[in-house]
Coordinates of C-alpha atoms in Angstrom, one line a residue:
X13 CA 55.8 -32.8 -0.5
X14 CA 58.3 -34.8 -2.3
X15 CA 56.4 -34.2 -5.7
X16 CA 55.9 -30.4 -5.0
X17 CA 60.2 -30.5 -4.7
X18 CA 60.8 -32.3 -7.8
X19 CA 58.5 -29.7 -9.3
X20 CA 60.2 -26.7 -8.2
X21 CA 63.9 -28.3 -8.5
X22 CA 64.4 -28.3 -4.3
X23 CA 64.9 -29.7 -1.3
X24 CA 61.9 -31.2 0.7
X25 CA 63.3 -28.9 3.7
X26 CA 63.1 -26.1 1.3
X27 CA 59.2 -27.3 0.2
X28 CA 58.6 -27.3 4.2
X29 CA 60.1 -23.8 4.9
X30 CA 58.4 -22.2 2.1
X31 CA 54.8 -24.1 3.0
X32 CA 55.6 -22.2 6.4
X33 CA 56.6 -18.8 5.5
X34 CA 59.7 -19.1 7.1
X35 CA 61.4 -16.1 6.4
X36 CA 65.0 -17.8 6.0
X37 CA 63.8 -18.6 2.3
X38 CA 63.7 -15.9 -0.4
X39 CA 59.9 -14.4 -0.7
X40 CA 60.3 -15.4 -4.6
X41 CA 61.0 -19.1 -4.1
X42 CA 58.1 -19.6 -1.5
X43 CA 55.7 -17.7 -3.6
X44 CA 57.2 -19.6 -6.4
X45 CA 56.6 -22.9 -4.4
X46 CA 53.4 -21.7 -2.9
X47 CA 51.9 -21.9 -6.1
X48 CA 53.0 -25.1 -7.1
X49 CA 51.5 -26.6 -4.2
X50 CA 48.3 -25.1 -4.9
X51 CA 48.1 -26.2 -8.6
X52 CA 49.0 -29.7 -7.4
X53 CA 46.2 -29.0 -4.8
X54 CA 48.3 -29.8 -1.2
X55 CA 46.6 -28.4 2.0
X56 CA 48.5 -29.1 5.2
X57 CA 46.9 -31.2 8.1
X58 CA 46.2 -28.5 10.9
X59 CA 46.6 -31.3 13.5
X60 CA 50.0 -32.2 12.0
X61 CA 50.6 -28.3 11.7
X62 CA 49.4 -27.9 15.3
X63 CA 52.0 -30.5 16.7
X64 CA 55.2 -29.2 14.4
X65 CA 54.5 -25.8 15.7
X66 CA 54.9 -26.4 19.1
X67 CA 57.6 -28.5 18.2
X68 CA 59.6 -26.3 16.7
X69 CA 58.5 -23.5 19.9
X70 CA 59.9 -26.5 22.3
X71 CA 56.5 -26.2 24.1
X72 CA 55.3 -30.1 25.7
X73 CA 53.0 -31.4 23.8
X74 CA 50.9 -32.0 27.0
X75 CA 49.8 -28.1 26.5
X76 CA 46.6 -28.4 26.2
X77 CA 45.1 -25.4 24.0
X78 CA 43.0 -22.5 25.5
X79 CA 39.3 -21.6 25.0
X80 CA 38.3 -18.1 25.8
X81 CA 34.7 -17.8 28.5
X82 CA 34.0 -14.1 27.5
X83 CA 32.2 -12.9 30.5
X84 CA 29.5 -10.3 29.0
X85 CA 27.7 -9.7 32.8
X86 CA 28.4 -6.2 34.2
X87 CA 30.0 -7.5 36.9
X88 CA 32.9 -9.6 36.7
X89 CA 31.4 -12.5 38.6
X90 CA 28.3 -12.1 36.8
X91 CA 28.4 -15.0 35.1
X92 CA 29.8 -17.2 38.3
X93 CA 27.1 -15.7 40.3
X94 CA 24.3 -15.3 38.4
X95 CA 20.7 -15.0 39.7
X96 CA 19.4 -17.8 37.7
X97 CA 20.5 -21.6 38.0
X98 CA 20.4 -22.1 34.4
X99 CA 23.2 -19.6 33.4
X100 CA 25.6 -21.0 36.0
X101 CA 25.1 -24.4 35.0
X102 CA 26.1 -23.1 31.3
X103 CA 29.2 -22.1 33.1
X104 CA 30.0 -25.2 34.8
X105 CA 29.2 -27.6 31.6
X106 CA 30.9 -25.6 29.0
X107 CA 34.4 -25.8 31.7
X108 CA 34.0 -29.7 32.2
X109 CA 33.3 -30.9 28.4
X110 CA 36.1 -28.3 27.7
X111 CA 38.6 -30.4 29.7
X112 CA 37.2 -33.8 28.1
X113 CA 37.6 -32.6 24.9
X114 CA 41.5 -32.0 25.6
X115 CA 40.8 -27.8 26.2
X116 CA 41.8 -25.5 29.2
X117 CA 39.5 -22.5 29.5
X118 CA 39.7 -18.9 30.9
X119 CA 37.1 -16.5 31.9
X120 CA 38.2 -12.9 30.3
X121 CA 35.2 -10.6 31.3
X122 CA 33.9 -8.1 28.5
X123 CA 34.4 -4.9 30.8
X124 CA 37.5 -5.5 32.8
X125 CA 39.3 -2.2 33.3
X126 CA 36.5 -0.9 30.8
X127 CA 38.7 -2.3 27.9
X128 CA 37.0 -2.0 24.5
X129 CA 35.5 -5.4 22.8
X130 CA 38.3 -4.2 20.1
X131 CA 41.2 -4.3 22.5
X132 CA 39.7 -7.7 24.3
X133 CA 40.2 -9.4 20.7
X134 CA 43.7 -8.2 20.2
X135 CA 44.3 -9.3 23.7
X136 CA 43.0 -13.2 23.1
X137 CA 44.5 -12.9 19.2
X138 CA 47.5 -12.6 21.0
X139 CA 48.1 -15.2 23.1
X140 CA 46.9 -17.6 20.1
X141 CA 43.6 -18.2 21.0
X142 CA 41.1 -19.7 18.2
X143 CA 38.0 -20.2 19.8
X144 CA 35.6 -18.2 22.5
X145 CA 32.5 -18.9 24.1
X146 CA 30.1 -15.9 24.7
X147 CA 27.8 -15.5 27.9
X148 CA 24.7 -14.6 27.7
X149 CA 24.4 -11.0 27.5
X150 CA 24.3 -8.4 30.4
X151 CA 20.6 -7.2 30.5
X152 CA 19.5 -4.8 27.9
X153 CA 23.5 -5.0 26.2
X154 CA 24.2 -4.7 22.5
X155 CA 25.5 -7.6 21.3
X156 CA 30.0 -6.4 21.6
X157 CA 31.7 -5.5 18.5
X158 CA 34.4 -8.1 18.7
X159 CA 36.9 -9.3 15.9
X160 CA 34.7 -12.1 15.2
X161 CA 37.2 -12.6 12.3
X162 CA 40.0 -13.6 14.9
X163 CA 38.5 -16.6 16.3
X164 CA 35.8 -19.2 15.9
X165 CA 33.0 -18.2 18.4
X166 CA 29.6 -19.3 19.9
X167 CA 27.1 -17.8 21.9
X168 CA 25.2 -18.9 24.6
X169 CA 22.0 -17.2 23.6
X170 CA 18.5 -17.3 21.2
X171 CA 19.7 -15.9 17.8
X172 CA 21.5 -12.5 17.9
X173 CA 20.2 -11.1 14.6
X174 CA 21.8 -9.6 12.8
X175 CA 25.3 -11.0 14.2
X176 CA 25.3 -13.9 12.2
X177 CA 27.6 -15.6 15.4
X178 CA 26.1 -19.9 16.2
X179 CA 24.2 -19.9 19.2
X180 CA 23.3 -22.4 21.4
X181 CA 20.1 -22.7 24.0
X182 CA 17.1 -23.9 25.1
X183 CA 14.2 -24.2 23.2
X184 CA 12.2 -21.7 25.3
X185 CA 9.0 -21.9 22.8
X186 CA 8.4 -26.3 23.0
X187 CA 9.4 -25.9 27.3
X188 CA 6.5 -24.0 28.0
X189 CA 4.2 -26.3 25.1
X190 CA 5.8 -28.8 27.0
X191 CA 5.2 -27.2 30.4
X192 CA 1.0 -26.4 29.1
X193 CA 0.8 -29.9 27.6
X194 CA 1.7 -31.5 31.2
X195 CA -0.7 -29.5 32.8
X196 CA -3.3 -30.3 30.3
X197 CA -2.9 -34.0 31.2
X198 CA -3.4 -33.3 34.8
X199 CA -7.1 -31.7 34.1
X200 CA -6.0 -27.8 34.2
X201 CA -7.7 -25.5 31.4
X202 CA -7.7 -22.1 32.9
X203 CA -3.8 -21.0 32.6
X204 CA -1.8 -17.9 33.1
X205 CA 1.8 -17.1 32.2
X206 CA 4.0 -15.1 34.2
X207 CA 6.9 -13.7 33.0
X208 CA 9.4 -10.3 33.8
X209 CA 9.3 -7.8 30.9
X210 CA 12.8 -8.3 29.8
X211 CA 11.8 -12.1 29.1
X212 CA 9.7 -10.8 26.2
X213 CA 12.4 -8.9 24.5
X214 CA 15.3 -11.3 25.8
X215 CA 14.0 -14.6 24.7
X216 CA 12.1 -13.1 21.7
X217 CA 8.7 -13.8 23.0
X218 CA 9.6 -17.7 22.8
X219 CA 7.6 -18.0 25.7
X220 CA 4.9 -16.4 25.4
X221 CA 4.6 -18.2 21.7
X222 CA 5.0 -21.4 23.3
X223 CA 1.6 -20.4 25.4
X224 CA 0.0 -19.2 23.0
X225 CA -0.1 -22.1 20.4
X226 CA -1.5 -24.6 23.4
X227 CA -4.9 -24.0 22.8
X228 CA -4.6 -24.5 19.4
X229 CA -3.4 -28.1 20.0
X230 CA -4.8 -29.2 23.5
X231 CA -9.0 -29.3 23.5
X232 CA -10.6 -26.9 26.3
X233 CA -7.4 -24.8 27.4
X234 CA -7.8 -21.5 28.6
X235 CA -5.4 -18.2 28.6
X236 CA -5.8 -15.7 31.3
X237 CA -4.0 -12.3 30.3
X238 CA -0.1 -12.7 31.3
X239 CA 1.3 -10.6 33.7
X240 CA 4.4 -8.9 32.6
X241 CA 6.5 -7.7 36.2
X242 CA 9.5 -5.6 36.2
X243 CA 10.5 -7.7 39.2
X244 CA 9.8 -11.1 41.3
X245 CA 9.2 -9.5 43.9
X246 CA 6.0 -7.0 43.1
X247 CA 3.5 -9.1 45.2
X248 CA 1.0 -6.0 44.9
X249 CA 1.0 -6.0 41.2
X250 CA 1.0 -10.1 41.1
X251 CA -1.9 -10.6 43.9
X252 CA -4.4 -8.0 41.7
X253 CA -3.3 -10.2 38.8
X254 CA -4.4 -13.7 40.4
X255 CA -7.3 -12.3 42.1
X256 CA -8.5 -10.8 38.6
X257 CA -7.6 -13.4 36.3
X258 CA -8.0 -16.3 39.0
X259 CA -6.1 -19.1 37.0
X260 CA -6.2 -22.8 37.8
X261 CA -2.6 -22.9 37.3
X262 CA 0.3 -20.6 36.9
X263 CA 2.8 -21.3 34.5
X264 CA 6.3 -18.7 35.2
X265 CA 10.4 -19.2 35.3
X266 CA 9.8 -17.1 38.5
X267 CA 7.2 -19.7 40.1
X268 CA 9.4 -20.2 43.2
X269 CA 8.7 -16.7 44.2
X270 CA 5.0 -16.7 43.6
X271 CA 4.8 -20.2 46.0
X272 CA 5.4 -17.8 49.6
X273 CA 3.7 -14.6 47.9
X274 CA 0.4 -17.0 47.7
X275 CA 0.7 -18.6 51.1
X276 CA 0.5 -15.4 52.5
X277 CA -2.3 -14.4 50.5
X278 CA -4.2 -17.5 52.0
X279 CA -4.0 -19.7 48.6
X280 CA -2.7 -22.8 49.4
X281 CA -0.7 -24.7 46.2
X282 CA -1.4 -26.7 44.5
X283 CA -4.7 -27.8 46.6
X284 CA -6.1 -24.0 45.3
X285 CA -3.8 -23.3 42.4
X286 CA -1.2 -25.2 40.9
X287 CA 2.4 -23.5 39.6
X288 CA 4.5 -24.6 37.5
X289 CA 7.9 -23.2 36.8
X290 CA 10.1 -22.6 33.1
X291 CA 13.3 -23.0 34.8
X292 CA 13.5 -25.5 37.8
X293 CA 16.7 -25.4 38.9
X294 CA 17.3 -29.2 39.0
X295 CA 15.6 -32.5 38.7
X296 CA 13.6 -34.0 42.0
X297 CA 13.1 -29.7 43.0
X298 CA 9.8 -29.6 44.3
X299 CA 8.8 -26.6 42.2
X300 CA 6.8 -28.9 39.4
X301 CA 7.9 -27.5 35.5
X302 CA 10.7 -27.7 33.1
X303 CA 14.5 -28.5 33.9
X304 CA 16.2 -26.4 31.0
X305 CA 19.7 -28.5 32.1
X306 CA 22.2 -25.9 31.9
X307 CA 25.4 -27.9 31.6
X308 CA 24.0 -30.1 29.0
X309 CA 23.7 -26.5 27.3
X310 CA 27.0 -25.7 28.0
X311 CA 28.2 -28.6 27.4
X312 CA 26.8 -28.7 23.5
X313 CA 28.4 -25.4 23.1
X314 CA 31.8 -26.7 24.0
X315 CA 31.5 -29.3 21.4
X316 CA 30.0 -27.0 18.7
X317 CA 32.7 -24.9 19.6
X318 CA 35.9 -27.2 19.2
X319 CA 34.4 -28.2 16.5
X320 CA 34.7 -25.1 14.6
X321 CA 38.4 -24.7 16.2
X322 CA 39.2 -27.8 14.7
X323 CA 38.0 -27.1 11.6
X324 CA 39.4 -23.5 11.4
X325 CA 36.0 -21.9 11.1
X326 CA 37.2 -18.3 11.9
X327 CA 34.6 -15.4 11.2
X328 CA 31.1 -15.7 11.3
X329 CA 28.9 -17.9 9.1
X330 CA 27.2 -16.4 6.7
X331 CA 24.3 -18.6 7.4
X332 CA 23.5 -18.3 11.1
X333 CA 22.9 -21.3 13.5
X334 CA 21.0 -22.2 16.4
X335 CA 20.8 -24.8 18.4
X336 CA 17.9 -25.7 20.5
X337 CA 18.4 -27.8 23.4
X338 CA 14.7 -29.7 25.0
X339 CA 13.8 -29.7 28.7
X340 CA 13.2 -32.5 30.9
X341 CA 9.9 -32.5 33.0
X342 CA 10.5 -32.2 36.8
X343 CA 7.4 -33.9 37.8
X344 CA 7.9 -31.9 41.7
X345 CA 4.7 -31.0 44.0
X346 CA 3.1 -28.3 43.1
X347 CA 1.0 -29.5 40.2
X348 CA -1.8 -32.0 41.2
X349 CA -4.3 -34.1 39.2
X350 CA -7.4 -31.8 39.5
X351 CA -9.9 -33.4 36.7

């Protein structure tokens, strides 16, 4: 600073105030000054930026900055209550590595008061907030047409295309390889998948991807057709299925349903069949499958989030980024060692 003041023949306060764009200083000097700090190539420190500014606003130091949980859900504890395990444990890991990395958060949902995604962005702009963390998406929702270019943002989702916006998740395609691969080892060959309809589309057929490679790397394995429900809870539709198909084990992120449906069908698990479920919804659950771990998920979010904050990444990347979290096995009951 003190060679950008003998440059322009003023004081270092002068240099600072200009740097700034305080408007005390005439625009011709700063512009004039400007320039000579970007010929000799200065950039300011955000972090010592940061702690002037508030400073100068006579806010405490001890204010910890804000990070924005945008609420996408249609209802306004979607996110809070979701049905599935996984999506509240987002929740919960993004808000506690949030407050070790030094962060408050605040949930805004996406259709309070049926405000626009427009006005929501002007709203957070606002009250100075650089960086928000998207939900997943309300079922069948078009990705909202925020002002990306306001904040630094990640989603908790499989890639968006063609919003270019980082996502984070778990790596739906290797859990169910995983998932097929464990049940290889216990002897079963004769697998069916499971899934609701909107999986397909939501997850971008990761799943059923996932299941479809095993044979090609585990000797002997057999697909049954999958079953594609609208809902859990059409026992009908799922008892024609098994009775049809007759699997040795079904593979599903609904399993838990399926373990009553087929006690009252008279098929006792996993003696008859074994299940295995895509989603457990934590470790030592007797449900055997894949524990997608939700806060650590949310958690690596957070940190990819602050990250951008920190590094003033604003907008979205012109080269989009996911990033793929693995599943831990839940080793559970309902899986047996059949050959």
């Amino acid at each position: 600073m003190k060679t950008i003041a003998r440059q322009a023949g003023v004081t270092e306060a002068t240099v600072s105030m200009s740097l700034a764009n305080n408007s005390r200083i005439p625009a011709k000097t700063r512009e004039r000054i400007q320039a000579i700090a970007g010929r000799l190539g200065y950039t300011p420190h955000p972090y010592v930026s940061a702690l002037l500014r508030l400073r100068r606003q006579g806010r405490a130091v001890k204010d910890r900055p804000v990070l924005a949980l945008v609420n996408a859900f249609d209802r306004a504890d979607g996110w809070k209550n979701a049905e599935g395990p996984t999506v509240r444990q987002m929740r919960d890991g993004a808000i506690g590595q949030a407050a070790l990395r030094g962060y408050r958060t605040e949930e805004f949902w996406l259709r309070r008061d049926d405000m626009s995604p427009e006005r929501l962005s002007e709203v957070l702009h606002a009250r100075g907030i650089r960086g928000l963390l998207l939900s997943p998406l309300a079922e069948g929702a078009a990705t909202p047409a925020l002002k990306w270019d306001y904040f630094a943002s990640v989603c908790l989702s499989v890639p968006l295309a063609p919003l270019t916006i980082t996502t984070v998740c778990n790596d739906h395609f290797l859990s169910c390889l995983q998932t097929a691969r464990e049940c290889h080892r216990l002897g079963y060959r004769r697998m069916g998948l499971v899934l609701r309809k909107m999986h397909r589309e939501r997850f971008q057929g990761r799943w059923d991807g996932g299941m479809q490679v095993a044979p090609l790397l585990l000797p002997k394995i057999r697909l049954v057709k999958t079953l594609l429900l609208e809902t859990w809870d059409a026992e009908a539709e799922f008892a024609a299925w098994f009775r049809r198909e007759q699997p040795e084990v079904i593979i599903s992120p609904g399993a838990e349903w399926f373990h009553p449906m087929l006690a009252r069908m008279g098929v006792a698990v996993p003696d008859d069949v074994g299940l295995a479920g895509l989603a457990c919804s934590h470790l030592g659950h007797e449900c055997s499958g894949v524990y997608q771990d939700g806060r650590a998920i949310g958690a690596t979010a957070i940190d990819t989030l602050v990250a951008k904050v920190e590094r003033f990444e604003h907008g979205l990347p012109g080269q989009p980024v996911n990033i793929m979290l693995e599943s831990v096995w839940n080793p559970g009951k309902t899986l047996r060692a059949v050959r």
